[in-house]
XYZ file of C-alpha atoms in Angstrom:
762
model
C -60.343 1.209 34.339
C -58.102 1.544 37.282
C -56.842 4.799 37.943
C -53.126 5.822 37.117
C -52.233 6.209 40.803
C -53.315 2.575 41.495
C -50.830 0.998 38.887
C -47.178 0.097 39.310
C -44.932 1.940 37.465
C -44.159 -0.855 35.099
C -47.930 -1.402 34.074
C -48.577 2.254 34.074
C -45.540 2.726 31.518
C -46.745 -0.085 29.590
C -50.178 1.293 29.363
C -49.206 4.795 28.313
C -47.115 2.989 25.340
C -50.012 0.719 24.429
C -52.516 3.404 24.275
C -50.264 5.683 22.148
C -49.973 2.778 19.478
C -53.637 2.543 19.618
C -54.656 6.178 19.441
C -52.078 6.297 16.332
C -55.212 5.805 14.188
C -57.569 8.703 14.062
C -60.882 6.700 14.402
C -59.220 4.801 17.303
C -58.002 8.319 18.827
C -61.464 9.695 18.804
C -62.904 6.523 20.654
C -60.629 6.946 23.261
C -60.954 10.524 23.562
C -64.746 9.916 23.936
C -63.813 7.888 27.049
C -61.839 10.453 28.233
C -58.920 8.181 28.608
C -56.225 10.185 26.835
C -56.735 12.934 29.220
C -56.486 10.605 32.215
C -53.041 9.146 30.799
C -51.471 12.145 29.251
C -53.239 15.160 30.416
C -52.925 17.028 33.872
C -55.184 14.575 35.420
C -52.775 11.631 34.660
C -49.679 10.484 36.232
C -48.182 14.127 35.994
C -46.548 15.219 39.339
C -47.705 11.863 40.908
C -45.711 9.593 43.012
C -45.214 7.200 39.849
C -43.875 10.321 37.909
C -40.908 9.924 39.810
C -39.972 6.679 37.987
C -38.026 7.232 34.737
C -39.884 4.506 33.047
C -43.217 6.098 33.473
C -41.828 9.533 31.890
C -40.262 7.382 29.273
C -43.566 5.659 28.570
C -45.374 8.841 28.554
C -43.071 10.323 25.871
C -43.345 7.165 24.001
C -47.084 7.196 24.105
C -47.205 10.615 22.782
C -44.492 9.930 20.139
C -46.755 7.017 18.820
C -50.231 9.135 18.865
C -48.917 12.359 17.246
C -49.666 11.192 13.977
C -52.786 13.178 12.843
C -54.515 16.646 13.259
C -56.845 15.469 16.028
C -53.659 14.748 18.096
C -52.074 17.808 17.629
C -55.334 19.624 18.801
C -55.224 17.288 21.756
C -51.435 18.217 22.275
C -52.088 22.019 22.127
C -54.935 21.871 24.972
C -53.982 19.287 27.523
C -50.662 21.089 28.525
C -48.373 18.230 27.249
C -46.022 20.595 25.009
C -45.239 22.514 28.304
C -44.605 19.139 30.046
C -42.106 18.062 27.149
C -40.236 21.458 27.478
C -39.749 20.679 30.881
C -38.633 16.958 30.448
C -35.678 18.177 28.198
C -33.925 18.996 31.434
C -34.832 15.517 32.855
C -32.171 13.800 34.990
C -32.348 10.793 32.875
C -30.425 11.270 29.734
C -32.637 8.932 27.833
C -35.749 10.902 28.845
C -34.279 14.465 27.897
C -33.248 13.159 24.578
C -36.782 11.296 23.895
C -38.403 14.795 24.922
C -36.228 16.727 22.339
C -37.016 14.188 19.715
C -40.660 14.629 20.257
C -40.720 18.288 20.014
C -38.968 17.816 16.628
C -41.723 15.401 15.545
C -44.667 17.490 16.774
C -42.975 20.590 14.943
C -42.724 18.646 11.584
C -46.235 17.370 12.032
C -47.781 20.912 12.882
C -45.920 22.109 9.866
C -47.463 19.893 7.211
C -50.092 22.502 6.819
C -54.089 21.882 6.633
C -55.489 18.788 4.920
C -51.967 17.913 3.971
C -51.316 21.209 1.913
C -48.240 23.068 2.540
C -47.658 25.511 5.381
C -47.569 29.123 5.228
C -43.945 30.493 4.634
C -44.808 33.440 6.837
C -43.681 32.828 10.599
C -46.656 34.621 11.924
C -49.080 32.507 10.204
C -47.790 29.231 11.442
C -49.955 26.806 13.494
C -50.305 27.585 17.355
C -48.414 24.542 18.227
C -45.448 25.195 16.021
C -45.157 28.880 17.240
C -45.116 27.681 20.813
C -42.223 25.504 20.000
C -40.119 28.148 18.070
C -40.688 30.565 20.768
C -39.500 28.312 23.460
C -36.316 27.656 21.064
C -35.842 31.476 20.844
C -36.304 32.028 24.683
C -33.472 29.096 25.361
C -31.064 30.657 22.798
C -31.377 33.753 24.834
C -30.753 32.166 28.256
C -27.715 32.463 30.116
C -27.597 28.869 31.220
C -25.688 26.676 28.994
C -27.841 23.689 29.349
C -30.807 25.359 28.178
C -28.770 26.351 24.911
C -27.648 22.996 24.187
C -31.247 21.924 24.432
C -32.213 24.466 21.900
C -29.281 23.785 19.432
C -30.014 19.995 19.680
C -33.590 20.400 18.746
C -32.783 22.502 15.712
C -29.894 20.263 14.806
C -32.472 17.216 14.488
C -34.913 19.470 12.815
C -32.743 20.424 9.924
C -31.416 17.013 9.695
C -35.046 15.297 9.464
C -37.136 18.065 7.665
C -36.236 19.443 4.508
C -39.246 21.447 3.531
C -39.221 25.262 2.549
C -40.504 26.356 6.036
C -37.137 25.194 7.274
C -35.311 28.094 5.586
C -37.797 30.448 7.035
C -37.160 28.944 10.432
C -33.354 29.496 9.880
C -33.804 33.005 8.950
C -35.633 33.856 12.054
C -33.362 32.023 14.517
C -29.824 32.811 12.747
C -29.190 36.146 14.454
C -29.816 34.368 17.800
C -27.237 31.667 16.928
C -24.887 33.925 15.545
C -25.223 35.999 18.733
C -23.805 32.904 20.730
C -20.246 33.927 19.058
C -20.195 37.068 21.031
C -20.067 35.233 24.316
C -16.973 34.610 26.119
C -16.537 31.516 26.296
C -18.991 30.402 23.673
C -21.511 28.371 25.247
C -22.251 24.628 23.887
C -19.530 24.976 21.397
C -19.830 21.588 20.125
C -23.645 21.634 19.709
C -23.180 24.755 18.022
C -21.057 22.992 15.297
C -23.414 20.194 14.894
C -26.321 22.565 14.247
C -24.288 24.452 11.686
C -23.175 21.554 9.793
C -26.607 19.961 9.934
C -27.969 23.390 8.297
C -25.258 23.448 5.752
C -26.177 19.775 4.555
C -29.942 20.408 4.428
C -31.301 20.243 0.828
C -34.290 22.425 2.128
C -31.888 25.483 2.436
C -30.345 27.721 0.014
C -27.054 28.447 1.730
C -25.977 31.715 -0.202
C -29.281 33.394 0.311
C -29.634 32.724 4.063
C -26.126 34.034 5.007
C -24.838 30.606 6.022
C -21.409 30.840 4.628
C -20.832 34.137 6.549
C -21.935 32.561 9.632
C -19.719 29.588 9.190
C -16.636 31.623 8.361
C -17.293 33.626 11.486
C -17.722 30.608 13.623
C -14.390 29.422 12.397
C -12.724 32.464 13.454
C -14.119 32.639 16.789
C -13.869 29.029 18.235
C -10.782 27.621 19.778
C -8.596 25.341 17.330
C -10.080 22.133 19.382
C -13.568 23.503 18.783
C -13.147 24.595 15.324
C -11.580 21.313 14.116
C -14.763 19.046 13.452
C -16.558 22.100 11.899
C -13.570 22.532 9.307
C -13.694 18.751 8.467
C -17.607 19.182 7.729
C -16.968 22.235 5.808
C -14.426 20.613 3.639
C -16.822 17.429 3.220
C -19.425 19.881 1.668
C -20.053 19.357 -2.129
C -20.639 23.129 -2.822
C -18.785 25.365 -0.719
C -17.325 28.770 -1.549
C -13.501 28.306 -1.998
C -12.480 30.878 0.621
C -14.412 29.272 3.093
C -12.708 26.166 2.071
C -9.145 27.335 2.217
C -10.202 28.848 5.715
C -11.526 25.588 7.194
C -8.181 23.563 5.655
C -5.989 26.276 7.534
C -7.752 25.449 10.639
C -6.876 21.846 10.183
C -3.280 22.309 9.214
C -2.594 24.759 11.731
C -1.375 22.411 14.381
C 1.017 20.817 12.065
C 2.189 24.392 10.874
C 3.017 24.856 14.639
C 5.291 21.772 14.311
C 6.857 22.918 11.419
C 7.584 26.601 12.730
C 8.956 24.765 16.155
C 11.155 22.503 14.071
C 12.356 25.012 11.410
C 16.209 25.558 11.175
C 15.455 28.769 9.334
C 12.833 31.055 8.826
C 11.711 30.044 5.418
C 8.420 28.831 4.238
C 7.286 25.585 5.595
C 5.558 24.269 2.534
C 1.945 24.298 3.951
C -0.432 26.738 2.318
C -0.349 30.116 2.922
C -2.479 31.705 6.058
C -2.071 28.466 8.236
C 0.617 29.835 10.391
C -0.904 32.336 12.859
C -3.102 32.766 15.907
C -2.455 31.371 19.295
C -1.015 27.899 18.261
C 2.201 29.404 16.987
C 2.602 32.358 19.514
C 5.607 31.357 21.547
C 4.381 27.996 23.279
C 2.257 25.411 21.076
C -0.142 25.083 23.891
C -0.421 25.731 27.472
C -0.442 21.927 28.436
C 0.763 18.610 27.448
C -2.944 17.197 27.462
C -4.396 20.217 25.032
C -1.368 19.990 22.865
C -1.795 16.095 22.170
C -5.370 16.023 21.978
C -5.228 18.766 19.252
C -2.438 17.044 17.197
C -4.407 13.889 17.311
C -7.599 15.360 16.212
C -5.776 17.448 13.460
C -4.118 13.995 12.034
C -7.397 12.118 12.308
C -9.258 14.770 10.499
C -6.798 15.171 7.657
C -6.841 11.104 7.436
C -10.550 11.397 6.763
C -10.157 13.824 4.044
C -7.467 11.802 2.187
C -9.772 9.480 0.239
C -12.555 12.089 -0.453
C -12.954 13.310 -4.042
C -13.620 16.858 -2.462
C -10.478 17.090 -0.566
C -8.435 20.509 -1.248
C -6.629 20.686 -4.309
C -3.599 20.940 -4.670
C -2.996 18.563 -1.907
C 0.422 19.321 0.201
C 1.393 15.948 0.146
C 5.278 16.697 0.749
C 4.823 18.966 3.621
C 2.158 16.586 5.234
C 4.728 13.546 5.082
C 7.405 15.775 6.476
C 5.207 16.747 9.181
C 4.214 13.104 10.032
C 7.893 12.159 10.105
C 8.880 15.100 12.227
C 6.139 14.203 14.831
C 7.409 10.609 14.984
C 11.044 11.923 15.413
C 9.743 14.056 18.083
C 7.849 11.175 20.042
C 10.704 8.889 19.425
C 13.410 11.344 20.693
C 15.454 11.376 17.553
C 14.384 14.862 16.562
C 16.981 17.838 17.129
C 15.127 20.975 17.588
C 16.756 24.211 16.798
C 15.070 26.610 19.168
C 13.254 26.739 22.530
C 9.844 26.471 21.140
C 11.063 23.142 19.300
C 12.877 21.864 22.427
C 9.492 22.600 24.576
C 7.538 20.648 21.974
C 9.870 17.608 22.099
C 9.700 17.720 25.985
C 5.705 17.472 25.567
C 5.750 14.725 23.088
C 8.602 12.645 23.997
C 7.108 9.022 24.254
C 3.488 10.077 23.840
C 1.744 6.770 22.556
C -1.298 8.746 21.535
C 0.365 10.893 19.175
C 2.690 8.099 17.868
C -0.559 5.951 17.029
C -2.305 8.877 15.123
C 1.021 9.857 13.354
C 1.633 6.160 12.097
C -1.961 5.851 10.981
C -1.949 9.162 9.011
C 1.468 8.287 7.614
C 0.158 4.936 6.580
C -2.598 6.751 4.963
C -0.463 9.118 2.975
C 1.234 5.891 1.338
C -1.408 6.276 -1.384
C 0.207 9.465 -2.648
C 3.663 10.266 -3.947
C 6.443 12.201 -2.380
C 10.164 13.034 -3.437
C 12.834 10.096 -2.996
C 14.565 11.668 -0.013
C 11.337 12.268 2.015
C 10.258 8.552 1.400
C 13.739 7.461 2.265
C 13.057 9.337 5.567
C 9.565 7.651 6.045
C 11.228 3.904 5.800
C 13.964 5.142 8.210
C 11.530 6.345 10.942
C 9.361 3.160 10.585
C 12.522 1.075 10.940
C 13.391 3.374 13.983
C 10.039 2.215 15.644
C 10.143 -1.108 14.863
C 13.487 -1.579 16.268
C 12.892 0.501 19.244
C 12.513 -1.494 22.526
C 10.443 1.742 23.796
C 7.926 1.303 21.358
C 4.448 -0.106 22.842
C 2.647 -3.072 21.323
C -0.115 -0.939 19.985
C 2.585 1.595 18.505
C 4.522 -1.638 17.098
C 1.060 -2.955 15.623
C 0.540 0.466 13.876
C 4.223 0.533 12.454
C 3.805 -2.643 10.679
C 0.537 -1.614 9.184
C 2.306 1.765 8.146
C 5.279 -0.215 6.832
C 3.235 -2.948 4.751
C 1.272 0.077 3.161
C 4.531 1.832 2.280
C 5.953 -1.231 0.653
C 2.786 -2.059 -0.980
C 2.709 1.522 -2.810
C 6.548 1.681 -3.405
C 7.564 2.972 -6.889
C 7.493 -0.167 -9.171
C 8.550 -0.999 -12.762
C 5.516 -0.784 -15.310
C 4.139 -4.374 -15.555
C 6.255 -5.676 -12.613
C 4.577 -6.586 -8.946
C 7.980 -7.131 -7.577
C 9.440 -4.831 -4.805
C 11.872 -2.179 -6.378
C 15.562 -2.071 -5.161
C 15.214 0.312 -2.519
C 12.228 -1.479 -1.028
C 14.453 -4.826 -1.036
C 17.183 -3.096 0.861
C 14.897 -1.782 3.428
C 13.366 -5.536 3.579
C 16.915 -6.814 4.297
C 17.238 -4.525 7.319
C 13.665 -5.179 8.297
C 13.739 -8.983 8.585
C 16.350 -9.321 11.347
C 13.798 -6.738 13.355
C 10.834 -9.175 12.542
C 12.958 -12.403 13.885
C 13.626 -10.344 17.028
C 9.831 -9.302 17.308
C 8.746 -12.849 16.702
C 10.861 -13.704 19.963
C 9.298 -11.002 21.869
C 7.909 -11.860 25.525
C 4.908 -9.983 24.700
C 2.399 -11.710 22.936
C 0.698 -8.866 21.329
C 4.053 -7.998 19.418
C 4.381 -11.599 18.405
C 1.011 -11.488 17.127
C 1.406 -8.356 15.250
C 4.472 -9.637 13.599
C 2.863 -12.973 12.380
C 0.174 -10.717 10.893
C 2.687 -8.369 9.102
C 4.527 -11.657 7.758
C 1.287 -13.087 6.774
C 0.727 -9.951 4.744
C 3.835 -9.858 3.259
C 3.986 -13.478 2.012
C 0.508 -13.283 0.546
C 1.678 -10.190 -1.596
C 5.281 -11.131 -2.386
C 5.746 -14.608 -1.850
C 6.221 -15.471 -5.414
C 8.593 -12.710 -5.907
C 12.281 -14.098 -6.111
C 13.839 -10.907 -4.414
C 11.319 -11.410 -1.308
C 11.625 -15.612 -1.456
C 15.566 -15.338 -1.297
C 15.753 -12.810 1.650
C 13.029 -14.550 3.735
C 14.529 -17.923 2.928
C 17.835 -16.750 3.973
C 16.643 -15.817 7.556
C 15.181 -17.718 10.431
C 11.660 -16.297 10.085
C 10.157 -19.514 8.655
C 11.445 -21.686 11.316
C 10.573 -19.156 14.303
C 7.192 -19.078 12.894
C 6.710 -22.920 12.848
C 7.746 -22.797 16.233
C 4.778 -20.204 17.329
C 2.474 -22.963 16.372
C 2.807 -24.197 20.067
C 2.962 -20.795 21.690
C 1.156 -20.522 24.921
C -1.040 -17.843 23.853
C -4.196 -18.914 21.493
C -4.265 -15.697 19.613
C -0.420 -15.839 18.612
C -1.327 -19.985 17.605
C -3.867 -19.058 15.377
C -1.717 -15.966 13.752
C 1.049 -18.672 13.325
C -1.386 -21.112 11.538
C -2.304 -18.447 9.272
C 1.287 -17.435 8.626
C 2.402 -20.997 8.267
C -0.527 -21.700 5.910
C 0.378 -18.916 3.799
C 4.170 -19.912 3.752
C 3.276 -23.355 2.652
C 1.184 -22.357 -0.185
C 4.045 -20.214 -1.521
C 6.854 -22.960 -0.998
C 8.509 -20.938 1.869
C 8.513 -23.604 4.434
C 12.124 -24.873 4.549
C 12.510 -28.731 4.483
C 15.080 -30.581 6.656
C 18.461 -31.067 5.097
C 19.175 -34.347 3.229
C 17.340 -36.144 0.437
C 15.269 -38.591 2.899
C 13.241 -35.657 4.156
C 12.086 -34.132 0.837
C 8.685 -32.964 1.285
C 8.810 -34.003 4.972
C 8.430 -30.597 6.690
C 5.089 -29.662 4.533
C 3.686 -33.024 5.441
C 4.493 -32.469 8.942
C 3.055 -29.292 8.753
C -0.364 -30.677 7.595
C -0.122 -33.515 10.406
C 0.494 -30.900 13.091
C -2.668 -28.495 11.604
C -4.604 -31.360 11.904
C -3.462 -32.225 15.514
C -4.228 -28.349 16.445
C -7.875 -28.763 14.960
C -8.342 -32.005 16.973
C -6.782 -30.976 20.180
C -6.513 -27.397 20.708
C -8.479 -26.274 23.721
C -8.985 -22.654 22.111
C -11.189 -21.777 19.458
C -9.071 -19.112 17.557
C -6.507 -21.665 16.415
C -9.024 -24.246 15.210
C -10.742 -21.508 13.160
C -7.538 -20.463 11.595
C -7.013 -24.112 10.558
C -10.010 -24.358 9.192
C -9.670 -21.282 7.119
C -5.977 -22.548 6.013
C -7.602 -25.882 4.881
C -10.235 -24.374 2.968
C -7.745 -22.199 1.256
C -5.640 -24.908 0.408
C -8.453 -27.253 -1.165
C -9.415 -24.151 -2.796
C -5.844 -23.612 -4.209
C -5.221 -27.438 -4.942
C -2.375 -27.480 -2.300
C 0.029 -30.166 -3.205
C -0.362 -32.069 -0.136
C -4.280 -31.750 -0.468
C -4.245 -32.978 -4.032
C -2.399 -36.035 -3.355
C -5.473 -37.441 -1.711
C -8.251 -35.247 -1.545
C -10.856 -37.541 -0.419
C -8.831 -38.639 2.623
C -7.954 -34.973 3.587
C -11.599 -33.903 3.258
C -13.137 -36.894 5.015
C -10.617 -36.230 8.086
C -11.187 -32.521 8.520
C -15.126 -32.899 8.053
C -14.990 -35.488 10.793
C -13.278 -33.444 13.252
C -15.016 -30.188 12.121
C -18.624 -31.400 12.278
C -18.271 -32.553 16.052
C -16.503 -29.102 17.259
C -18.352 -27.066 19.656
C -17.353 -23.915 17.976
C -20.080 -22.755 15.506
C -17.292 -20.715 13.443
C -15.408 -24.094 13.000
C -18.454 -25.989 11.957
C -19.492 -23.217 9.691
C -16.107 -23.108 8.025
C -16.325 -26.864 7.610
C -19.386 -26.525 5.485
C -17.459 -23.869 3.467
C -14.818 -26.441 2.895
C -17.574 -29.125 2.032
C -19.095 -26.574 -0.473
C -15.619 -26.264 -2.022
C -15.255 -29.855 -2.524
C -18.810 -30.155 -3.696
C -17.946 -27.208 -6.639
C -14.919 -29.107 -7.472
C -16.728 -32.464 -7.500
C -19.371 -31.395 -9.805
C -16.831 -29.071 -12.076
C -19.477 -26.055 -11.421
C -18.206 -23.067 -9.401
C -20.814 -21.328 -7.256
C -21.576 -17.930 -7.925
C -20.847 -15.442 -5.112
C -23.991 -13.379 -5.832
C -26.906 -14.614 -3.525
C -29.597 -13.665 -6.345
C -27.541 -15.475 -9.201
C -29.347 -18.499 -10.792
C -27.028 -21.282 -10.982
C -27.665 -23.433 -14.396
C -28.300 -27.226 -13.894
C -25.795 -29.462 -14.650
C -26.722 -31.246 -18.165
C -25.546 -34.762 -17.381
C -26.801 -38.425 -17.509
C -27.934 -40.115 -14.301
C -25.174 -42.344 -14.266
C -22.407 -40.116 -14.581
C -24.024 -37.760 -11.937
C -24.447 -40.637 -9.484
C -20.623 -41.375 -10.021
C -19.825 -37.920 -9.431
C -21.671 -38.009 -6.098
C -19.813 -41.083 -4.830
C -16.852 -39.145 -3.501
C -19.276 -36.703 -1.594
C -20.986 -39.709 -0.067
C -17.740 -41.279 0.763
C -16.584 -38.523 2.786
C -19.773 -38.195 4.645
C -20.397 -34.728 3.450
C -24.137 -34.992 3.281
C -24.328 -36.614 6.727
C -22.730 -33.362 7.977
C -24.751 -31.069 5.887
C -28.083 -32.590 6.725
C -27.375 -32.468 10.452
C -26.112 -28.884 10.281
C -29.699 -27.738 8.849
C -31.101 -28.015 12.606
C -27.822 -26.633 14.130
C -28.851 -24.340 17.003
C -26.652 -21.728 15.620
C -28.225 -19.964 13.009
C -24.984 -19.220 10.410
C -24.263 -22.816 10.500
C -27.900 -23.845 9.470
C -27.687 -21.136 6.710
C -24.549 -22.398 5.323
C -25.762 -25.976 5.250
C -28.842 -24.711 3.597
C -27.198 -22.844 0.656
C -24.847 -26.080 0.351
C -27.848 -28.172 -0.222
C -29.387 -25.523 -2.672
C -26.525 -25.376 -4.468
C -26.575 -29.097 -5.035
C -30.170 -29.113 -5.810
C -29.624 -26.723 -8.793
C -26.877 -28.531 -10.124
C -28.752 -31.625 -10.113
C -32.204 -30.294 -11.254
C -32.111 -32.087 -14.470
C -31.821 -35.739 -13.067
C -34.511 -37.914 -14.026
C -34.203 -40.364 -11.497
C -35.303 -38.233 -8.781
C -38.714 -39.117 -8.553
C -38.299 -42.916 -8.947
C -36.363 -42.688 -5.720
C -38.607 -40.674 -3.779
C -40.390 -43.775 -2.466
C -37.618 -46.142 -1.523
C -37.139 -47.464 1.995
C -33.752 -45.553 2.381
C -35.344 -42.102 1.714
C -38.075 -42.467 4.361
C -35.178 -43.961 6.972
C -33.410 -40.622 6.244
C -36.469 -38.266 6.208
C -37.617 -40.026 9.467
C -33.858 -39.503 11.005
C -34.108 -35.952 9.752
C -37.289 -35.193 11.858
C -35.743 -36.736 15.069
C -32.919 -34.457 14.517
C -35.110 -31.610 13.990
C -36.721 -32.487 17.326
C -33.248 -32.443 19.183
C -32.386 -36.201 19.092
C -29.235 -36.318 16.873
C -27.558 -39.158 18.785
C -28.058 -41.537 15.597
C -25.948 -40.949 12.515
C -27.374 -41.391 8.956
C -24.891 -44.144 7.947
C -23.791 -44.706 4.369
C -25.707 -42.762 2.010
C -26.354 -43.572 -1.791
C -26.250 -40.648 -4.458
C -30.039 -41.353 -5.304
C -31.027 -41.178 -1.840
C -29.139 -37.968 -1.215
C -30.826 -36.095 -4.151
C -34.423 -37.523 -3.330
C -34.174 -36.134 0.291
C -32.818 -32.832 -0.999
C -35.619 -32.516 -3.483
C -38.109 -33.254 -0.507
C -36.652 -30.598 1.557
C -38.259 -26.968 1.725
C -35.108 -25.565 1.504
C -36.359 -22.045 0.330
C -38.781 -21.743 3.153
C -35.980 -22.860 5.566
C -33.810 -20.154 4.275
C -36.348 -17.415 4.513
C -37.063 -18.317 8.141
C -33.160 -18.366 9.087
C -32.913 -14.927 7.346
C -35.327 -13.283 9.583
C -33.987 -11.914 12.662
C -35.285 -12.314 16.176
C -36.667 -8.525 15.855
C -39.662 -9.968 13.797
C -40.677 -12.343 16.638
C -40.310 -9.799 19.579
C -42.600 -7.444 17.762
C -45.209 -9.840 16.498
C -48.730 -9.686 17.894
C -48.147 -13.083 19.870
C -45.312 -11.216 21.474
C -47.474 -8.222 22.661
C -50.151 -10.434 24.185
C -47.174 -12.176 25.957
C -45.946 -9.048 27.262
C -49.796 -8.152 28.376
C -49.801 -11.352 30.241
C -46.447 -10.914 31.759
C -47.419 -7.361 32.931
C -50.809 -8.179 34.998
C -48.884 -11.305 36.418
C -50.555 -14.027 34.420
C -53.267 -14.094 36.864
C -56.026 -16.464 35.712
C -58.875 -14.031 35.927
C -56.767 -11.685 33.549
C -56.011 -14.071 31.097
C -59.213 -13.895 28.937
C -59.429 -10.060 29.342
C -56.078 -9.670 27.771
C -56.876 -11.893 24.751
C-alpha cells in the first residue's frame, strides 16, 4: 500500500472515509488492525502533522472515517490508545467550520458509545466509574467551561447541547448534576460568554426525557439565567420555556414577562396617564423602561421585532399563557404601527424619542403587521377592532408604505375580514366590515394602477382571496361591481411583468367563476365578456413567453373544468382537446403536469368515478359491460388524451411522468372488469402502439400515435408495468448515488481511471 504522504489530498480523504466504512464491522476492523492499516491512517504515524493535513478535505475525511468505525468496543479501545481523542479536541478549534462542527459531533458520538456499558449493559451511574474515554471527554468539557476564552466555552456548550439532545439515558442526569455548577458559574461573568450557546444548552436539557428537571435544579438555573441575560439574549430562552409541557407556573410567568417587556415599554412611553397598561404584572421594569427604551435604534428595532415574532409563535400553541392578554397586545400592535407611520401622538419625552426611533421603520412595520394578522384569530373590544381596521386602511392608503409592507397589510386585512364577527349561520361580511370594504375598494383600484409591479401583484392576490371567500355574497358583489376593479384586473392580463400577468389570470379566473366579470353594455354582447376571457386565456397559454402566466392559465382551466364553468360545459370536448394540444407541447414541465391534472379531471368526469386523493386508497372497478365502457372512452380518444399521457410516461421531468403514471393506473383500476382486454392484446394496432412506446422510451418521440381505439388503449395500459414504473419514479436520485455501483465509479474516478488499476478497484 502507498504511504499516506505519497497520496494526493483527494485520494487520502477518500481512503480515510472508505477505511472507516469497512472498519465499522468488528471482524473487518480486526483484520485491518492486524495489517496495521488503521494506525497508519488514523494514528500518529498517519497524515497528522504532514503536508496533507493542511487540506480541510483530509481533516474532514479523517473525522468521517473515525465516525464510521466508532461502532463497537474494539474501536473504542483503539481510539483511547492511538491519541485520536486529543486530535479531535484540537479540531474543535479548526479554521474550517465544517471540520470544527464535525469534530464536536464526533465527541458526542464517542461519549455515547463509551457509555453503553460493558457487553451492552447499563453503565455505572457513578461518574468516577465511567470508562476512561468518557472521563477524558468530560474532563475536557469541564476544563473548557472554566476557560476564559469564549470560543472554548462555546465548544463545550455545543457538545453538551448535542449530547442532551441525542442521549436520553440515566447517565445524562449524572452528567448534568456534575457540570451544572460550572454552567451556572458562567452567569457570574460580565459579560456572559457564549450566551446563545448557553440558551441552547439549557433548553436542550429541559427537553431531555432522561432528566428529572425538579430534582437536578434545572428550574432554578433557568430562572437565574432569565434574570441575568439581557432582554435580547433572554427572548429565545423565554420562548423555549413557554413551549415546555411541564414547567412551574412561576417560571412561566417570569418568561412571559420577558417577552412582554418591550411592548410594556411602548405602553409606558405612549401612556396618557400613569394607570395600568393592561399587560400582566411584573412586565414593566428593568432597563427597558428606565428613561430611554434602548440606547440605539438598531437595538430597539431588533428587540421589538424579536418580541413580536416570539409572541406570534406562541399564539397557536395550546400551552400558551392563560389568560392571554389579547386586548393589550392588540393595542400594542396598533400603537407600534401608528408610531412607525407617524400618526401617533406621544404625550411624553420618552414617547417622542420612541417615535423618532421607529418612524418609517420597515422592519417593525412588517413584524407588527404579521403579529396583528395573527391576533385576528382572537377577539377584542369593538372600539379596538375599529382601530385595527383604521390603521390597516391607513397603511394601505399611505404612499410611504413599501411594497413588502403593503403586501403584509393586505394579508392582515384579509385575515381580519375573514375573522370579523358574523351572524350565526351566515358567512357574509358584517355591516362594519362592509363599510370598511367600501373604503377599501377605491384604495385597491389605486394600487392596481401602481407603477410598482410588486404592489400590483399583491393587490391582485388580495382580490383573488376576497373573491374566493365572498364572491357569492350580495354585499361584496354589489360593492365590487360598482367599482372599476374587475375592469382594471382584466387590463392587467397584458401587464409587462409576468408575475403580474399570472396573478391577473388567477384573479380573472376567480371573478369569472363567480360571475363578476361585467359584460359590455347592450343585448348583443350578452356573455361576450366571459367568452372573450376564455379566448384571451387560451392566447396567453399559447403565446406568453414566460412560464408563470401559462401555469396560472392551466390552473384556472382545471378549476373551471372541475366546477363545470359555463363556457367549459358548453363544449367540453373541444375545450379539453384545445388545451391538451397546447399543454402537451409546452416546454415548462409544470404546465405539462397541470395539463395531465386537467386530463385526469376529464377522465374522472367521463367515467363518472371521482378519484380518491389518498395515495393508498383502492379504487373500485367500474362494473359496466364492454360496449358502454368503450363508448365512454371514445371522448377521451377524440381529445387525444392518451397520446399525451403515453408520451408523458417517458418525460424527462419526473413529476410529469409520475402524474401520467397515476392517470393510467386510475384508468386501469376503473376498467379492470372489462372482459375484452385479453382479446385485444394480440391485435396489430396494439403491437404498433407498444413499438411506438418503446421508441419514445429510447428518446425518439417524433412520430405521434394517431387515432386510438378504446380497446387498443385498454390493452396497452394492461400490458405496461405501471406499478414498477411508479416505484422507480418514487425513488430519489440518492439511492443511485449511494449504490455499490456508484461507490465503484467513485473509486475509479479517484485513481484517474487508469487501465492498470481497473481490475484492482473491482
